[in-house]
Coordinates of C-alpha atoms in Angstrom, one line a residue:
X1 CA 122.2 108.9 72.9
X2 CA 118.1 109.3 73.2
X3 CA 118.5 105.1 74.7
X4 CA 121.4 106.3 77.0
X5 CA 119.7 109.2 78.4
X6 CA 116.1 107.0 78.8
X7 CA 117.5 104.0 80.7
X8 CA 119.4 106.8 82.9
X9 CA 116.2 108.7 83.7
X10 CA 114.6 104.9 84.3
X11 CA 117.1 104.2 87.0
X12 CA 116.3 107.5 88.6
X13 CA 112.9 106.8 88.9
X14 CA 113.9 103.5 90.2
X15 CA 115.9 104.6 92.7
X16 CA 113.3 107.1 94.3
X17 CA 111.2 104.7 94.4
X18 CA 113.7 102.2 96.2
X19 CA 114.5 105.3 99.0
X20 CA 111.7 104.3 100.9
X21 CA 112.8 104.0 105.1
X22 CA 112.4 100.1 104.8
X23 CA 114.0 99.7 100.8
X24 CA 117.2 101.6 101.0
X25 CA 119.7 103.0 103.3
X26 CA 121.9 105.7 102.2
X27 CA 124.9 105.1 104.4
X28 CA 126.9 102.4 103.0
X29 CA 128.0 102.2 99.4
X30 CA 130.2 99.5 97.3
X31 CA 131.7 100.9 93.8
X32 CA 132.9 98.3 90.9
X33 CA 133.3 98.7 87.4
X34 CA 134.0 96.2 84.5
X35 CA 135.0 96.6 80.6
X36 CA 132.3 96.8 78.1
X37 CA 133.5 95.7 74.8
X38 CA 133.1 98.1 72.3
X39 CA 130.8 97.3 69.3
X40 CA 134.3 98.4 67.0
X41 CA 136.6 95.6 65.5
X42 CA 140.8 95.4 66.2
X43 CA 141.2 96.0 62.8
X44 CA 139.5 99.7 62.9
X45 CA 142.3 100.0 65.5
X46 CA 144.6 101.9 62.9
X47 CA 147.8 104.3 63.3
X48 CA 147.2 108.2 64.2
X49 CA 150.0 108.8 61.9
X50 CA 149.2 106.7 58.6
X51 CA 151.4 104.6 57.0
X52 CA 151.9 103.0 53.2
X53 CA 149.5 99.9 53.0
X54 CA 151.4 96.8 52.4
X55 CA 150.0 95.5 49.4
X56 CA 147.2 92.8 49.8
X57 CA 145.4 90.3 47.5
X58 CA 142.8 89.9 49.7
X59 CA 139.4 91.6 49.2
X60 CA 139.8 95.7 49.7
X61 CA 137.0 95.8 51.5
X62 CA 138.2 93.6 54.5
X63 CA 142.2 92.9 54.2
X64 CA 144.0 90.4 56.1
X65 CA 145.5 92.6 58.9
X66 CA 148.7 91.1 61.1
X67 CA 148.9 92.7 64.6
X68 CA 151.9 90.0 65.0
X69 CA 155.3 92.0 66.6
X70 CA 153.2 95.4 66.2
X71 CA 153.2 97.7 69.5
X72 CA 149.8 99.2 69.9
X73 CA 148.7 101.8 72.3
X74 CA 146.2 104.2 73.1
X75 CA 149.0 107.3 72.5
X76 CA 149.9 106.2 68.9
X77 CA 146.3 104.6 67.5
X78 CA 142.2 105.2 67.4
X79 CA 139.6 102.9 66.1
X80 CA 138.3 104.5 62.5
X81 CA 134.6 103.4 63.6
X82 CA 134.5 104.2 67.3
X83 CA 137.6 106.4 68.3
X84 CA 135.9 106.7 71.7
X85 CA 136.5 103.4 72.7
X86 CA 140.2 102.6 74.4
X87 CA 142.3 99.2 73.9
X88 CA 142.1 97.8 77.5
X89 CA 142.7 94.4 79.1
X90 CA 140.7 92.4 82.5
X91 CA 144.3 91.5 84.2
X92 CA 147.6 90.7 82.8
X93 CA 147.8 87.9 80.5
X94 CA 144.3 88.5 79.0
X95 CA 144.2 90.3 75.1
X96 CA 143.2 93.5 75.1
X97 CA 139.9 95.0 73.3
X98 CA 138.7 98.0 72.7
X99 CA 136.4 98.5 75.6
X100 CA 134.7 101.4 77.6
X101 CA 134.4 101.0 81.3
X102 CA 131.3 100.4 83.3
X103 CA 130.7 101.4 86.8
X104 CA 127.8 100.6 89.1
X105 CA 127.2 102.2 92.5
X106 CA 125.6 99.8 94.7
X107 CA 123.8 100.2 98.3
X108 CA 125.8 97.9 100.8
X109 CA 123.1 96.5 102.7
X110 CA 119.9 95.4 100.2
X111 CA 122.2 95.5 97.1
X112 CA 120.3 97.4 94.8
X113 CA 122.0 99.3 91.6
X114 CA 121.9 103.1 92.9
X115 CA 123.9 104.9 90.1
X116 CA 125.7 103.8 87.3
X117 CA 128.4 105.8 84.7
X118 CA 130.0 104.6 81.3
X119 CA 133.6 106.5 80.8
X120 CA 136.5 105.8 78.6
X121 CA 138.8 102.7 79.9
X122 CA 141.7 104.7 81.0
X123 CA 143.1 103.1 83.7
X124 CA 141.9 105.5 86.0
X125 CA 138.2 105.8 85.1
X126 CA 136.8 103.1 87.8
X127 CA 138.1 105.9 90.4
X128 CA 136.6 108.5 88.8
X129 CA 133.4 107.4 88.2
X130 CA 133.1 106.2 91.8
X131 CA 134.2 109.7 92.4
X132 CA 131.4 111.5 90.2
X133 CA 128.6 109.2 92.1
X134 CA 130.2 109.6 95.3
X135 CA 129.8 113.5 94.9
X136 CA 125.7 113.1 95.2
X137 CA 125.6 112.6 99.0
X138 CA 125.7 115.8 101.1
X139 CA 128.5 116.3 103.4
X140 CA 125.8 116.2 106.5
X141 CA 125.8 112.7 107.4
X142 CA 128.2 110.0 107.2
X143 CA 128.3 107.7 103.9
X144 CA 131.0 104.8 103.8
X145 CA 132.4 103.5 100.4
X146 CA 134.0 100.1 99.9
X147 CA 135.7 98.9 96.4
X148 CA 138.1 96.1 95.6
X149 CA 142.0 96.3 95.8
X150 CA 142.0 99.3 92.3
X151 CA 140.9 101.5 94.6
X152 CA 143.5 101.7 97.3
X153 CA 145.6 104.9 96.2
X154 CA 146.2 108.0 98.0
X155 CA 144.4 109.7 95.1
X156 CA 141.1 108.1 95.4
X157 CA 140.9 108.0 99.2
X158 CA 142.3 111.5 99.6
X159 CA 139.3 112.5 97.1
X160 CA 136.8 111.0 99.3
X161 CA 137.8 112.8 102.4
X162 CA 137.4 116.1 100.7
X163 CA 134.3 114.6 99.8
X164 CA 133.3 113.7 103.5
X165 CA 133.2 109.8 102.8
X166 CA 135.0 107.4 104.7
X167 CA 136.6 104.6 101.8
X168 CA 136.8 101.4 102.8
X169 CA 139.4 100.0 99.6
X170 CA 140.5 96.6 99.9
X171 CA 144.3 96.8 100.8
X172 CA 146.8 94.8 98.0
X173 CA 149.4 92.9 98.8
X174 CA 149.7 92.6 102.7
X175 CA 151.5 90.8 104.7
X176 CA 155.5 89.9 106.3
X177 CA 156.8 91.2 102.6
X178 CA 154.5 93.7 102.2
X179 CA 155.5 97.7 102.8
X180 CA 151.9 99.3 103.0
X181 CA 149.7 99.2 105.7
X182 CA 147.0 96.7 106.0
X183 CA 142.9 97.5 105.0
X184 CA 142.2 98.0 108.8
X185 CA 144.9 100.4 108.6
X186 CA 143.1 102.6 105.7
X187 CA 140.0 102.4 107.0
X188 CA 141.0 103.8 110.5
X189 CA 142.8 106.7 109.1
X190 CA 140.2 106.8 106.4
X191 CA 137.2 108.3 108.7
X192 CA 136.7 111.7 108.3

């Protein structure tokens, strides 16, 4: 925790440094986050509700564990040595980990690293830890946000307008087969 809490107050002082007139603008914004791999093995992955062992002759201390036809989930499991961290995949057709997710805020125009969050992978935290460091910037001036295609729901972009920032999400699927409106779209109706 004492690391965690040092490298955040580093980046702050970083970042007042960098808001110099000629460094850093404070108008335009990109959010992204990633998965972090948690430091916890799939085998500390174990049920909520425990059930008999199967019998092993394999050393106690490290059986052979078969995930093989097993549904795992978030709802029904924890990791025994890090029940913080959440199984979570990149895309479909990747294997899930237990991972935590990592966001970065990042000023548009000289790319420098403005703010940065660690929450649990949810499904839902790369919103709301661009949320959290979107909530930083005063209501007085007009910030802009842009993020990839995970950010384009009415939830997020309805939460920066009561926020006073304009989101600029990249749209998904557009196009002839498409039902929702294109990024140009959002963005207009996005201004507040």
């Amino acid at each position: 925790m004492l690391e965690a809490d040092l490298a955040k107050e580093f980046l702050a002082h970083v970042v007042r440094q960098a808001r110099t007139p000629s460094l850093n603008r404070d108008e335009h914004f990109r959010v992204d986050g990633t998965l972090l791999e948690a430091w916890a093995s799939l085998k500390s992955f174990q049920a909520t509700e425990s059930k008999p062992a199967a019998p092993s002759d394999d050393d106690p201390g490290n059986p052979t564990v078969h995930f093989r036809g097993e549904q795992r989930s978030n709802a029904t499991h924890a990791s025994n040595t890090d029940p913080e961290a959440q199984l979570a995949r990149k895309s479909e057709g990747t294997e899930s980990k237990l991972s935590y997710s990592g966001n970065l805020e990042v000023e548009n125009r000289n790319g420098p690293i403005v703010d940065a969050e660690l929450f649990a992978a949810n499904g839902t935290a790369e919103r709301d830890a661009a949320l959290v460091m979107l909530e930083q910037f005063p209501g007085s001036k007009r910030v802009t946000v842009g993020g990839d295609k995970g950010f384009y729901t009415f939830g997020f972009v309805s939460e920066c307008r009561n926020l006073q920032v304009a989101p600029h999400p990249a749209s998904g699927i557009t196009g002839p087969d498409s039902t929702g409106p294109t990024g140009s779209q959002v963005s207009a109706r996005s201004m507040p």
